[in-house]
Amino acid sequence: MKKLMFVDDEESIRLLYKEEFEEKGFNVVLAANGEEALGMFDDVQPDLVVIDIKMPGMDGIELLKKLREKSRDFPAILCTAYGEYKQNFETWASDAYIVKSSRLESLFEKVDELLLRKEKQ
Amino acid sequence: MSELRKDPIIGRWVIISTERSKRPSDLLVEKSRPRGGFCPLCPGNEDKTPPEVFAFRDQNSTINGPGWKLRVVPNKFPALVIEGDLDRQEKGLYEKMQGIGAHEVIIETIDHNANSSTLSAIDFKNILFAYQQRMNELKKDGRFRYISIFKNYGEVAGASMEHPHSQVIALPVAPKRAVEEMNGSEEYYEKNKSCVFCDIVKQELKQRERIVFENDHFVAFEPYAPRFPFETCMLPKKHISSFEATDNDLFGSMADCLSLVLKKINKALGFPPYNYILHSSPIDNSENDFYHWHFEIIPRLTKVAGFEWGTGFYINPTPPEQAAQHLRETAVE
């Protein structure tokens, strides 16, 4: 079972991710902020990470950079309500940038695509 | 008393505040905090960027692997996309089209911590060659009308990361600013039968009070009516309407001039954030007698506020003659 880690400061979003992705057969691990995610990462060793950008304390881009220093190989998706962070080239440390919507289809598709790509490597 | 000065190309007026004149030490230079950490533009992380469209690399190196000196890659998350048709539509007063364009990033060096004072003249020459190569390549795409090349250095100037880079954006329309400059230059040409930029160069070289630096083929000076303190213009002495038409022989001289001017600005102002922008003729009118390509270099030392946004007037607290003198007297190697 593939293990996905979701980092988002909004509890309702975290619960939505958990419900929807567990239903699709993934093992879901949740973190409520950057610090928590950073602390869990080595133990969890997720197959893919989905990170919100705008979070109190360490933002998602900063978190991703720190995670990339631990491992450059895991697929990462930045999933945010804001399109303007695309102008920040630090987001290139991720493999995909998705603007959040209540429908999770594009996120499902991207998760499948990146996990498949990783398997083929 | 302050002075109102008029830009001879687009007719924009500015206020040069001679009374409250600010010396370099009075200007507030906002430093960016070093961000550090993982950098997707650094060597070894080529897989984090889209595949390169141009590079200077070692002969035995592999495309999209290490061994490069400069790389050009498409923006990974672009605002404008390269695939598709423009599908231009009008509805009453309004006009729209699809968000088609090209957005590329020029990774100028492998050295994450380099800046315009540490890059060599050869590095600058490579960067300028890359600009020309990308312009020549992108202008082949019939959908594009204008190619904008610019560099943001420092957070205040819009740079989101430290690794030295500049950007290329190909647009399906000519931007307002380019059109204003083209129209102003053409109007001047019709009246005077000469290029306004060539005439400015002649007058600046004669008066010499706003010259920052010159070599055989290029000159850098503070414009007569600059919007910002230490705003600097650099251009070829001979008439060349578009950057892409510039002879290879001039690139050494161009690199020396740009490098030296940026070093002077860095030293005089303590590494301020800055933008430089390449202004060149639009694609469909690239060879003409009235427009002259140039670099506009803008250290980001003042804030643009309500008056500037509302009127297009700018208040510049440093007379260009003082800025030029200060930069001339700033010795750099």
mmCIF file of C-alpha atoms in Angstrom, chain A residues 17 21 24 48 50 77-80 96-114:
data_model
loop_
_atom_site.group_PDB
_atom_site.id
_atom_site.type_symbol
_atom_site.label_atom_id
_atom_site.label_comp_id
_atom_site.label_asym_id
_atom_site.label_seq_id
_atom_site.Cartn_x
_atom_site.Cartn_y
_atom_site.Cartn_z
ATOM 1 C CA TYR A 17 -7.689 14.127 2.153
ATOM 2 C CA PHE A 21 -7.422 8.905 -0.332
ATOM 3 C CA LYS A 24 -8.805 4.894 -2.884
ATOM 4 C CA LEU A 48 4.578 10.972 -2.021
ATOM 5 C CA VAL A 50 1.211 16.799 -0.702
ATOM 6 C CA ILE A 77 2.877 18.182 -4.924
ATOM 7 C CA LEU A 78 2.282 21.740 -3.792
ATOM 8 C CA CYS A 79 -1.469 22.089 -3.338
ATOM 9 C CA THR A 80 -2.538 25.634 -2.540
ATOM 10 C CA ALA A 96 3.503 19.544 -9.485
ATOM 11 C CA TYR A 97 1.636 22.679 -8.454
ATOM 12 C CA ILE A 98 -2.106 22.342 -8.049
ATOM 13 C CA VAL A 99 -4.549 25.103 -7.200
ATOM 14 C CA LYS A 100 -6.927 23.683 -4.559
ATOM 15 C CA SER A 101 -10.520 23.039 -5.406
ATOM 16 C CA SER A 102 -13.342 21.249 -3.621
ATOM 17 C CA ARG A 103 -13.161 18.546 -6.284
ATOM 18 C CA LEU A 104 -10.092 16.381 -5.843
ATOM 19 C CA GLU A 105 -9.975 14.878 -9.370
ATOM 20 C CA SER A 106 -6.889 16.796 -10.494
ATOM 21 C CA LEU A 107 -5.079 15.864 -7.270
ATOM 22 C CA PHE A 108 -6.048 12.161 -7.659
ATOM 23 C CA GLU A 109 -4.773 12.201 -11.243
ATOM 24 C CA LYS A 110 -1.514 13.898 -10.336
ATOM 25 C CA VAL A 111 -0.846 11.529 -7.417
ATOM 26 C CA ASP A 112 -1.409 8.502 -9.697
ATOM 27 C CA GLU A 113 0.735 10.005 -12.456
ATOM 28 C CA LEU A 114 3.672 10.816 -10.174
#
